[in-house]
Short mmCIF file of C-alpha atoms in Angstrom, two decimals:
data_model
loop_
_atom_site.label_atom_id
_atom_site.label_comp_id
_atom_site.label_asym_id
_atom_site.label_seq_id
_atom_site.Cartn_x
_atom_site.Cartn_y
_atom_site.Cartn_z
CA GLN A 259 55.15 110.11 73.82
CA VAL A 260 57.30 107.26 72.12
CA ALA A 261 57.51 109.28 68.87
CA GLU A 262 58.35 112.42 70.82
CA ARG A 263 61.12 110.70 72.64
CA LEU A 264 62.56 109.48 69.63
CA ALA A 265 62.50 112.24 67.65
CA ARG A 266 64.35 113.98 70.67
CA LEU A 267 66.79 110.97 70.64
CA LEU A 268 67.87 111.08 66.81
CA ALA A 269 68.19 115.21 67.31
CA THR A 270 70.20 114.63 70.47
CA SER A 271 72.08 111.88 72.09
CA ARG A 272 74.58 109.74 69.47
CA TYR A 273 75.33 107.66 72.35
CA ALA A 274 71.79 106.23 72.68
CA THR A 275 71.28 106.38 68.91
CA ASP A 276 74.09 104.20 68.95
CA LEU A 277 72.61 101.85 71.10
CA LEU A 278 69.18 101.92 69.52
CA GLU A 279 70.52 100.81 66.82
CA ARG A 280 71.55 97.68 68.35
CA GLU A 281 68.80 97.48 70.26
CA PRO A 282 65.44 95.94 68.94
CA GLU A 283 63.18 96.04 72.05
CA GLY A 284 64.69 100.13 72.10
CA VAL A 285 61.63 101.86 70.60
CA ARG A 286 59.37 99.81 73.05
CA MET A 287 61.12 100.91 76.04
CA LEU A 288 60.44 104.76 75.12
CA GLY A 289 57.11 104.17 76.07
CA ASP A 290 58.41 101.87 79.62
CA ASP A 291 58.98 103.12 83.02
CA LEU A 292 62.67 104.28 82.53
CA THR A 293 63.32 103.47 86.40
CA PRO A 294 66.99 101.50 86.40
CA LEU A 295 66.78 97.73 86.84
CA GLY A 296 68.11 96.55 89.92
CA SER A 297 71.20 94.46 90.19
CA GLU A 298 69.33 91.29 91.46
CA ALA A 299 66.87 91.23 87.86
CA ILE A 300 69.89 91.99 86.02
CA LEU A 301 71.95 89.21 87.38
CA ASP A 302 69.28 86.81 87.44
CA ARG A 303 68.39 87.57 83.33
CA MET A 304 72.41 87.65 82.54
CA LYS A 305 72.60 84.27 84.04
CA ALA A 306 69.76 82.84 82.54
CA SER A 307 70.71 83.88 79.51
CA ALA A 308 74.43 82.92 80.02
CA GLU A 309 73.31 79.25 80.91
CA ARG A 310 71.54 78.80 77.51
CA GLN A 311 75.09 79.06 75.62
CA GLY A 312 77.45 76.47 75.77
CA ASP A 313 80.73 78.46 74.92
CA PRO A 314 81.80 81.07 76.67
CA VAL A 315 82.25 83.81 74.33
CA GLU A 316 78.58 83.15 72.74
CA ALA A 317 77.95 83.17 76.69
CA VAL A 318 79.57 86.52 77.88
CA ARG A 319 77.88 88.05 74.65
CA SER A 320 74.45 87.52 75.37
CA ILE A 321 75.57 88.94 78.90
CA ARG A 322 76.56 91.97 77.05
CA ALA A 323 73.50 92.17 75.08
CA ILE A 324 71.61 92.66 78.33
CA ARG A 325 73.95 95.12 79.69
CA ARG A 326 73.86 97.05 75.86
CA ARG A 327 69.79 97.23 76.52
CA GLU A 328 70.17 98.55 80.19
CA LEU A 329 72.83 101.32 79.52
CA PHE A 330 70.04 102.31 76.55
CA ARG A 331 67.58 102.60 78.96
CA ILE A 332 69.64 104.44 81.75
CA ALA A 333 71.35 106.93 79.09
CA VAL A 334 67.54 107.48 78.24
CA GLY A 335 65.97 107.75 81.65
CA GLU A 336 68.78 110.51 82.29
CA LEU A 337 68.42 112.23 78.70
CA PHE A 338 64.80 112.95 79.53
CA GLY A 339 65.41 113.88 83.12
CA GLU A 340 63.76 110.79 84.87
CA VAL A 341 67.10 109.78 86.66
CA ASP A 342 68.98 112.14 87.85
CA THR A 343 72.87 112.50 87.88
CA VAL A 344 73.66 110.20 91.02
CA ALA A 345 70.96 107.75 90.67
CA VAL A 346 72.81 107.11 87.07
CA GLY A 347 76.03 107.01 88.59
CA ALA A 348 74.44 104.06 91.19
CA ALA A 349 72.63 102.35 88.27
CA LEU A 350 75.93 102.02 86.09
CA SER A 351 77.92 100.64 88.83
CA ARG A 352 75.24 98.36 89.56
CA LEU A 353 74.99 97.25 86.13
CA THR A 354 78.71 96.72 86.26
CA ASP A 355 78.33 94.54 89.03
CA ALA A 356 75.71 92.25 87.76
CA THR A 357 78.24 92.09 84.49
CA LEU A 358 81.33 91.22 86.56
CA GLU A 359 79.28 88.56 88.49
CA ALA A 360 77.60 86.82 86.10
CA THR A 361 81.11 86.56 83.56
CA LEU A 362 82.82 85.77 86.74
CA GLU A 363 80.74 82.53 87.01
CA VAL A 364 81.43 82.06 83.04
CA ALA A 365 85.10 82.59 83.41
CA GLY A 366 85.48 79.96 86.42
CA ARG A 367 83.64 77.46 84.11
CA SER A 368 85.58 78.30 81.48
CA VAL A 369 88.77 77.80 83.37
CA ARG A 370 87.75 74.43 85.06
CA GLU A 371 86.89 72.84 81.88
CA GLN A 372 90.78 74.03 80.15
CA ARG A 373 92.33 72.67 83.74
CA GLY A 374 90.33 69.41 83.72
CA LEU A 375 89.11 70.45 87.51
CA ASP A 376 85.84 69.21 88.98
CA GLU A 377 85.97 71.58 91.55
CA ALA A 378 87.18 75.71 92.04
CA PRO A 379 90.49 75.17 93.81
CA THR A 380 90.09 78.77 95.71
CA ARG A 381 87.02 81.20 96.36
CA MET A 382 87.09 84.92 94.53
CA ALA A 383 85.86 88.17 94.42
CA VAL A 384 86.76 91.14 92.91
CA VAL A 385 86.48 94.76 94.60
CA ALA A 386 85.86 97.73 92.93
CA LEU A 387 87.64 100.83 92.83
CA GLY A 388 87.91 104.62 91.63
CA ARG A 389 84.39 106.01 90.70
CA TYR A 390 82.89 102.74 90.00
CA GLY A 391 83.89 101.94 94.03
CA GLY A 392 82.49 104.64 94.34
CA PHE A 393 79.45 104.44 92.65
CA GLU A 394 80.08 107.38 90.38
CA LEU A 395 80.76 105.22 86.92
CA SER A 396 79.89 107.29 83.96
CA TYR A 397 79.20 105.72 80.80
CA GLY A 398 82.21 105.41 79.28
CA SER A 399 84.18 104.44 82.20
CA ASP A 400 86.47 101.51 82.89
CA ALA A 401 85.87 98.91 85.81
CA ASP A 402 88.88 99.38 87.79
CA VAL A 403 88.77 96.68 90.39
CA MET A 404 91.42 94.40 92.36
CA PHE A 405 91.06 90.70 92.03
CA VAL A 406 91.27 88.76 95.32
CA HIS A 407 90.99 85.47 96.40
CA ASP A 408 91.25 82.84 99.29
CA PRO A 409 92.40 79.04 98.60
CA TYR A 410 90.64 76.14 100.28
CA ASP A 411 93.81 74.63 101.14
CA ALA A 412 96.60 77.27 101.41
CA GLY A 413 99.41 75.00 101.74
CA GLY A 414 102.31 73.47 99.28
CA ALA A 415 100.81 72.92 95.91
CA GLY A 416 97.03 73.91 97.36
CA GLY A 417 98.06 77.41 97.47
CA ALA A 418 99.71 77.29 94.21
CA GLU A 419 97.63 75.78 92.09
CA ALA A 420 94.80 77.99 93.72
CA THR A 421 96.99 81.19 92.63
CA ALA A 422 97.07 79.75 88.79
CA TYR A 423 93.63 79.19 88.91
CA ALA A 424 92.39 82.28 89.65
CA GLN A 425 94.92 84.19 87.52
CA GLY A 426 93.32 82.06 84.71
CA VAL A 427 89.74 83.36 85.56
CA ALA A 428 90.96 86.80 86.04
CA ASN A 429 92.46 86.90 82.30
CA GLU A 430 89.35 84.99 80.88
CA LEU A 431 86.85 87.35 82.79
CA ARG A 432 88.99 90.41 81.31
CA ARG A 433 89.16 88.87 77.77
CA LEU A 434 85.60 87.69 77.40
CA LEU A 435 84.12 91.36 78.19
CA ILE A 436 86.22 92.90 75.45
CA ALA A 437 86.06 90.09 73.06
CA PRO A 438 85.31 92.08 69.52
CA ALA A 439 81.18 91.99 69.78
CA THR A 440 78.71 94.20 68.22
CA ASP A 441 77.76 95.24 71.79
CA PRO A 442 79.68 97.85 74.17
CA ALA A 443 83.16 96.57 75.74
CA LEU A 444 83.63 96.22 79.32
CA VAL A 445 87.50 97.33 79.91
CA VAL A 446 88.44 96.14 83.86
CA ASP A 447 91.33 97.79 84.80
CA ALA A 448 93.40 96.06 87.37
CA ASP A 449 95.98 99.12 87.39
CA LEU A 450 95.18 100.42 90.89
CA ARG A 451 96.54 97.05 92.08
CA PRO A 452 99.10 97.06 95.17
CA GLU A 453 102.62 97.43 92.87
CA GLY A 454 100.58 98.41 89.48
CA LYS A 455 100.93 97.13 86.31
CA GLN A 456 104.41 95.28 87.89
CA GLY A 457 102.53 93.48 90.80
CA PRO A 458 100.27 90.23 90.58
CA LEU A 459 97.10 90.62 88.69
CA VAL A 460 95.66 88.67 91.36
CA ARG A 461 96.01 88.28 95.27
CA SER A 462 94.96 85.94 97.83
CA LEU A 463 93.99 87.52 100.94
CA ALA A 464 97.01 86.83 103.24
CA SER A 465 99.13 88.40 100.14
CA TYR A 466 97.28 91.39 100.75
CA ALA A 467 97.40 91.33 104.60
CA ALA A 468 101.20 90.79 104.21
CA TYR A 469 101.80 93.76 101.45
CA TYR A 470 99.20 96.72 103.39
CA ALA A 471 101.32 95.44 106.67
CA LYS A 472 104.71 96.18 105.23
CA TRP A 473 104.22 98.32 102.43
CA SER A 474 101.20 100.57 102.84
CA LYS A 475 101.32 104.39 102.07
CA VAL A 476 99.16 106.86 102.60
CA TRP A 477 97.75 107.18 99.10
CA GLU A 478 97.24 103.53 99.15
CA ALA A 479 94.54 104.09 102.43
CA GLN A 480 93.25 106.84 100.07
CA ALA A 481 92.44 104.80 97.40
CA LEU A 482 91.14 102.33 99.50
CA LEU A 483 88.40 104.92 100.70
CA ARG A 484 86.64 103.71 97.25
CA ALA A 485 86.93 100.54 97.65
CA ASP A 486 84.04 98.01 97.86
CA ALA A 487 83.96 94.45 97.67
CA VAL A 488 81.23 93.84 95.49
CA VAL A 489 81.62 90.77 93.43
CA GLY A 490 82.60 87.03 94.26
CA ASP A 491 82.39 84.84 97.09
CA GLU A 492 80.69 87.10 99.66
CA GLY A 493 83.28 85.61 102.51
CA VAL A 494 85.96 86.61 100.69
CA ARG A 495 84.54 90.31 100.40
CA ALA A 496 83.64 90.45 104.23
CA GLY A 497 87.39 89.02 104.80
CA PHE A 498 88.64 92.01 102.33
CA THR A 499 86.50 94.32 104.36
CA ALA A 500 87.60 93.87 107.78
CA LEU A 501 91.37 93.45 106.23
CA VAL A 502 91.29 97.36 104.82
CA ASP A 503 88.49 99.20 107.02
CA PRO A 504 91.88 99.83 109.62
CA LEU A 505 93.96 101.15 106.83
CA ARG A 506 91.45 103.21 105.40
CA TYR A 507 89.61 104.85 108.33
CA PRO A 508 92.72 105.02 111.45
CA PRO A 509 91.44 105.08 114.81
CA ASP A 510 93.56 108.17 115.38
CA GLY A 511 93.62 109.70 111.62
CA ILE A 512 96.73 110.32 109.78
CA THR A 513 99.82 112.49 110.79
CA GLU A 514 100.12 116.08 109.62
CA ALA A 515 103.32 114.07 107.77
CA ASP A 516 100.84 112.38 105.66
CA VAL A 517 98.64 115.22 105.10
CA THR A 518 101.69 117.10 103.74
CA GLU A 519 102.32 114.18 101.51
CA ILE A 520 98.53 113.68 99.97
CA ARG A 521 98.34 117.93 99.06
CA ARG A 522 102.14 117.00 97.55
CA ILE A 523 100.88 114.68 95.57
CA LYS A 524 97.54 116.40 94.42
CA ALA A 525 99.53 119.74 93.80
CA ARG A 526 102.01 116.71 91.40
CA VAL A 527 98.90 115.23 89.76
CA ASP A 528 97.49 119.03 89.54
CA ARG A 529 100.54 120.28 87.77
CA GLU A 530 101.18 117.28 85.30
CA ARG A 531 98.39 115.22 84.69
CA LEU A 532 96.20 118.22 83.00
CA PRO A 533 96.35 117.51 79.07
CA ARG A 534 98.31 119.65 76.99
CA GLY A 535 96.29 122.46 75.64
CA ALA A 536 93.52 121.69 78.02
CA ASP A 537 91.83 124.60 79.92
CA PRO A 538 92.09 124.32 83.62
CA HIS A 539 88.90 126.41 84.02
CA THR A 540 86.61 124.29 82.07
CA HIS A 541 88.16 120.54 82.69
CA LEU A 542 85.75 118.67 84.63
CA LYS A 543 87.75 116.29 85.95
CA LEU A 544 91.37 118.12 87.10
CA GLY A 545 89.70 121.89 86.17
CA ARG A 546 89.68 124.14 88.96
CA GLY A 547 86.60 123.18 91.33
CA GLY A 548 86.34 119.73 89.29
CA LEU A 549 85.75 116.50 90.27
CA ALA A 550 89.62 115.86 91.66
CA ASP A 551 88.90 118.58 93.60
CA ILE A 552 85.96 117.73 95.31
CA GLU A 553 86.77 114.37 95.75
CA TRP A 554 90.33 114.67 97.45
CA THR A 555 89.09 117.61 99.69
CA VAL A 556 86.38 114.82 100.56
CA GLN A 557 88.78 112.27 101.24
CA LEU A 558 91.47 113.87 103.13
CA LEU A 559 88.23 114.55 106.19
CA GLN A 560 87.85 110.82 105.49
CA LEU A 561 91.71 110.20 106.11
CA ARG A 562 91.56 112.38 109.18
CA TYR A 563 88.51 112.09 110.77
CA ALA A 564 86.83 108.80 109.70
CA GLY A 565 88.25 106.69 112.53
CA ARG A 566 85.91 108.43 114.98
CA GLU A 567 83.66 109.18 112.67
CA PRO A 568 81.77 105.79 111.42
CA ALA A 569 79.33 108.22 109.23
CA LEU A 570 82.56 109.13 107.05
CA ARG A 571 82.62 105.79 106.04
CA SER A 572 81.30 105.64 102.92
CA PRO A 573 82.71 104.97 99.25
CA ARG A 574 80.31 107.32 98.08
CA THR A 575 81.54 110.86 97.55
CA LEU A 576 78.09 112.65 98.13
CA THR A 577 77.56 110.35 101.40
CA ALA A 578 80.67 111.27 102.65
CA LEU A 579 80.37 114.86 102.30
CA ASP A 580 77.12 114.80 104.05
CA ALA A 581 78.41 113.00 106.93
CA ALA A 582 81.23 115.84 107.15
CA ARG A 583 78.68 118.35 107.14
CA ASP A 584 76.53 116.41 109.97
CA ALA A 585 80.05 116.07 112.07
CA GLU A 586 80.48 120.16 111.61
CA LEU A 587 84.18 119.29 110.04
CA VAL A 588 82.80 121.85 107.28
CA SER A 589 79.96 124.26 107.15
CA ALA A 590 76.38 123.86 105.81
CA ARG A 591 77.47 126.63 103.05
CA ASP A 592 80.92 125.19 102.34
CA HIS A 593 79.17 121.21 101.98
CA ASP A 594 76.23 123.39 99.54
CA ALA A 595 79.00 124.80 97.11
CA LEU A 596 80.89 120.86 96.81
CA ASP A 597 77.67 119.43 96.63
CA ARG A 598 76.47 121.74 93.92
CA ALA A 599 80.01 121.57 91.99
CA TRP A 600 80.13 117.59 91.87
CA ARG A 601 76.56 117.32 90.77
CA SER A 602 76.70 120.08 88.23
CA VAL A 603 80.17 118.72 86.71
CA SER A 604 79.01 115.25 86.62
CA ARG A 605 75.74 115.69 84.95
CA LEU A 606 77.85 117.92 82.64
CA ARG A 607 79.94 115.11 81.35
CA ASN A 608 77.35 112.73 81.14
CA ALA A 609 75.58 115.08 78.62
CA ILE A 610 78.91 115.36 76.97
CA THR A 611 78.86 111.92 76.17
CA LEU A 612 75.53 111.34 75.21
CA VAL A 613 75.62 114.16 72.69
CA THR A 614 78.57 113.31 71.50
CA GLY A 615 78.65 109.50 71.90
CA ARG A 616 82.44 109.60 73.56
CA SER A 617 83.96 110.23 76.89
CA GLY A 618 85.20 113.74 77.24
CA ASP A 619 85.94 115.61 80.31
CA GLN A 620 86.73 119.45 78.28
CA VAL A 621 83.51 121.36 77.45
CA PRO A 622 83.31 120.68 74.11
CA ARG A 623 84.01 123.64 71.53
CA ASP A 624 81.88 123.38 68.88
CA ALA A 625 78.52 125.57 68.78
CA ARG A 626 76.04 122.83 67.39
CA GLU A 627 77.53 119.96 70.41
CA ARG A 628 77.32 122.43 73.15
CA ALA A 629 73.85 123.60 72.10
CA ALA A 630 72.76 120.01 72.23
CA ILE A 631 74.25 119.75 75.50
CA ALA A 632 73.00 122.73 77.00
CA SER A 633 69.20 121.39 75.94
CA ILE A 634 69.34 118.32 77.84
CA LEU A 635 70.90 120.27 80.71
CA GLY A 636 67.15 122.46 80.40
CA TYR A 637 68.46 125.47 78.97
CA GLY A 638 66.41 126.84 76.17
CA ALA A 639 67.40 127.57 72.74
CA GLY A 640 70.88 129.91 72.42
CA ARG A 641 71.97 129.74 75.87
CA SER A 642 74.44 127.72 75.71
CA ASP A 643 77.03 130.57 76.86
CA GLU A 644 74.86 130.85 80.13
CA MET A 645 75.40 126.84 80.67
CA VAL A 646 79.40 127.45 80.76
CA ASN A 647 78.76 130.86 82.97
CA ASP A 648 76.93 128.97 85.17
CA TYR A 649 79.55 126.45 85.37
CA LEU A 650 82.05 128.81 85.81
CA ARG A 651 80.53 130.04 88.64
CA THR A 652 79.86 126.69 90.29
CA THR A 653 83.11 124.92 90.03
CA ARG A 654 84.64 128.91 91.24
CA ARG A 655 82.87 128.72 94.46
CA ALA A 656 83.92 125.28 94.70
CA ARG A 657 87.41 125.79 94.41
CA ALA A 658 87.36 128.34 96.79
CA VAL A 659 86.07 125.82 99.57
CA VAL A 660 89.04 123.18 98.45
CA ASP A 661 91.25 126.19 98.86
CA ARG A 662 90.02 126.73 102.70
CA VAL A 663 89.07 122.86 103.89
CA PHE A 664 91.85 120.92 101.23
CA TRP A 665 94.93 123.07 101.31
CA THR A 666 95.14 124.99 104.55
#
């Protein structure tokens, strides 16, 4: 079994091969159970390894080595059909949780040593956003996040010291996870925070409350639908969730003007974000019936109805879609079309990364790459055209549902 798996891996997946070259335990893992480890087990290993290192750079290198090993386990599990696409997204998200949790601890110690602090002046948490918050990460995804803190002494100099400390920890965490190393970097992207790159990297709970009370727009409520406070102090995480729930799940839904605004933004995204030269029929994220079409449709349903339908209150696209069907907001047939398309597109997206070793949202034109992708997806030799035709048929049906549910 190990020999057969190794041969197929080397012949099919550049991504897994690159990881295997740096993973001493990789070949042995091919004979093991490939079920992804839970975040607690991974976190325990990461913390234990990091605590043996005095230098923060070396500590996070050891964390990244464990992350590499788990990336290999997940990739091989999907390659051999033992882990489905939804489970892969959840596993990659939980792996990112553990990586950020362990690194946050290292970064906090590092900043306290640099500043001569015996204790942290504030409690910190990291809020997952986007595909990370939705448990839908793919292999090459960045970790979209917001940083939030809650000072022990919010008044006067105590608040200023806490903010400076939190800013230092956030910057140190990001630096350590992209520092040059043999293991894959984890890019922590905070550009989805309020005011984007122009806004502060870290805000206190009180600052977030003040911002959302005065400036919040409907598109920010939409972004918060996939916000999941998953890392750091549990009290801060709970406080952030309590703060944003009324914004993303308004009791009476959103106004028709807000619905029009979301549709206007989506139309602009469709018009301006598709890369030049990309085929709108086969672009996995922004193409017709692709991930963005499906996710925006589900999110509009959440904004309109989650205030009265608690089951819709999930950052996971498919969970919310199931709830929309159960609440009779979409028909069973439309639900199945969207569900099938989301799974198909996500699986194809992962297969592209496994084969080519790089992220991609366009079905490759290279015949050999297409053949390898088709093989991962269960198509026999010479059936790559059938794979593409199945994809086009599935996304065409999804687009028809989007036209009915989102645009009208």
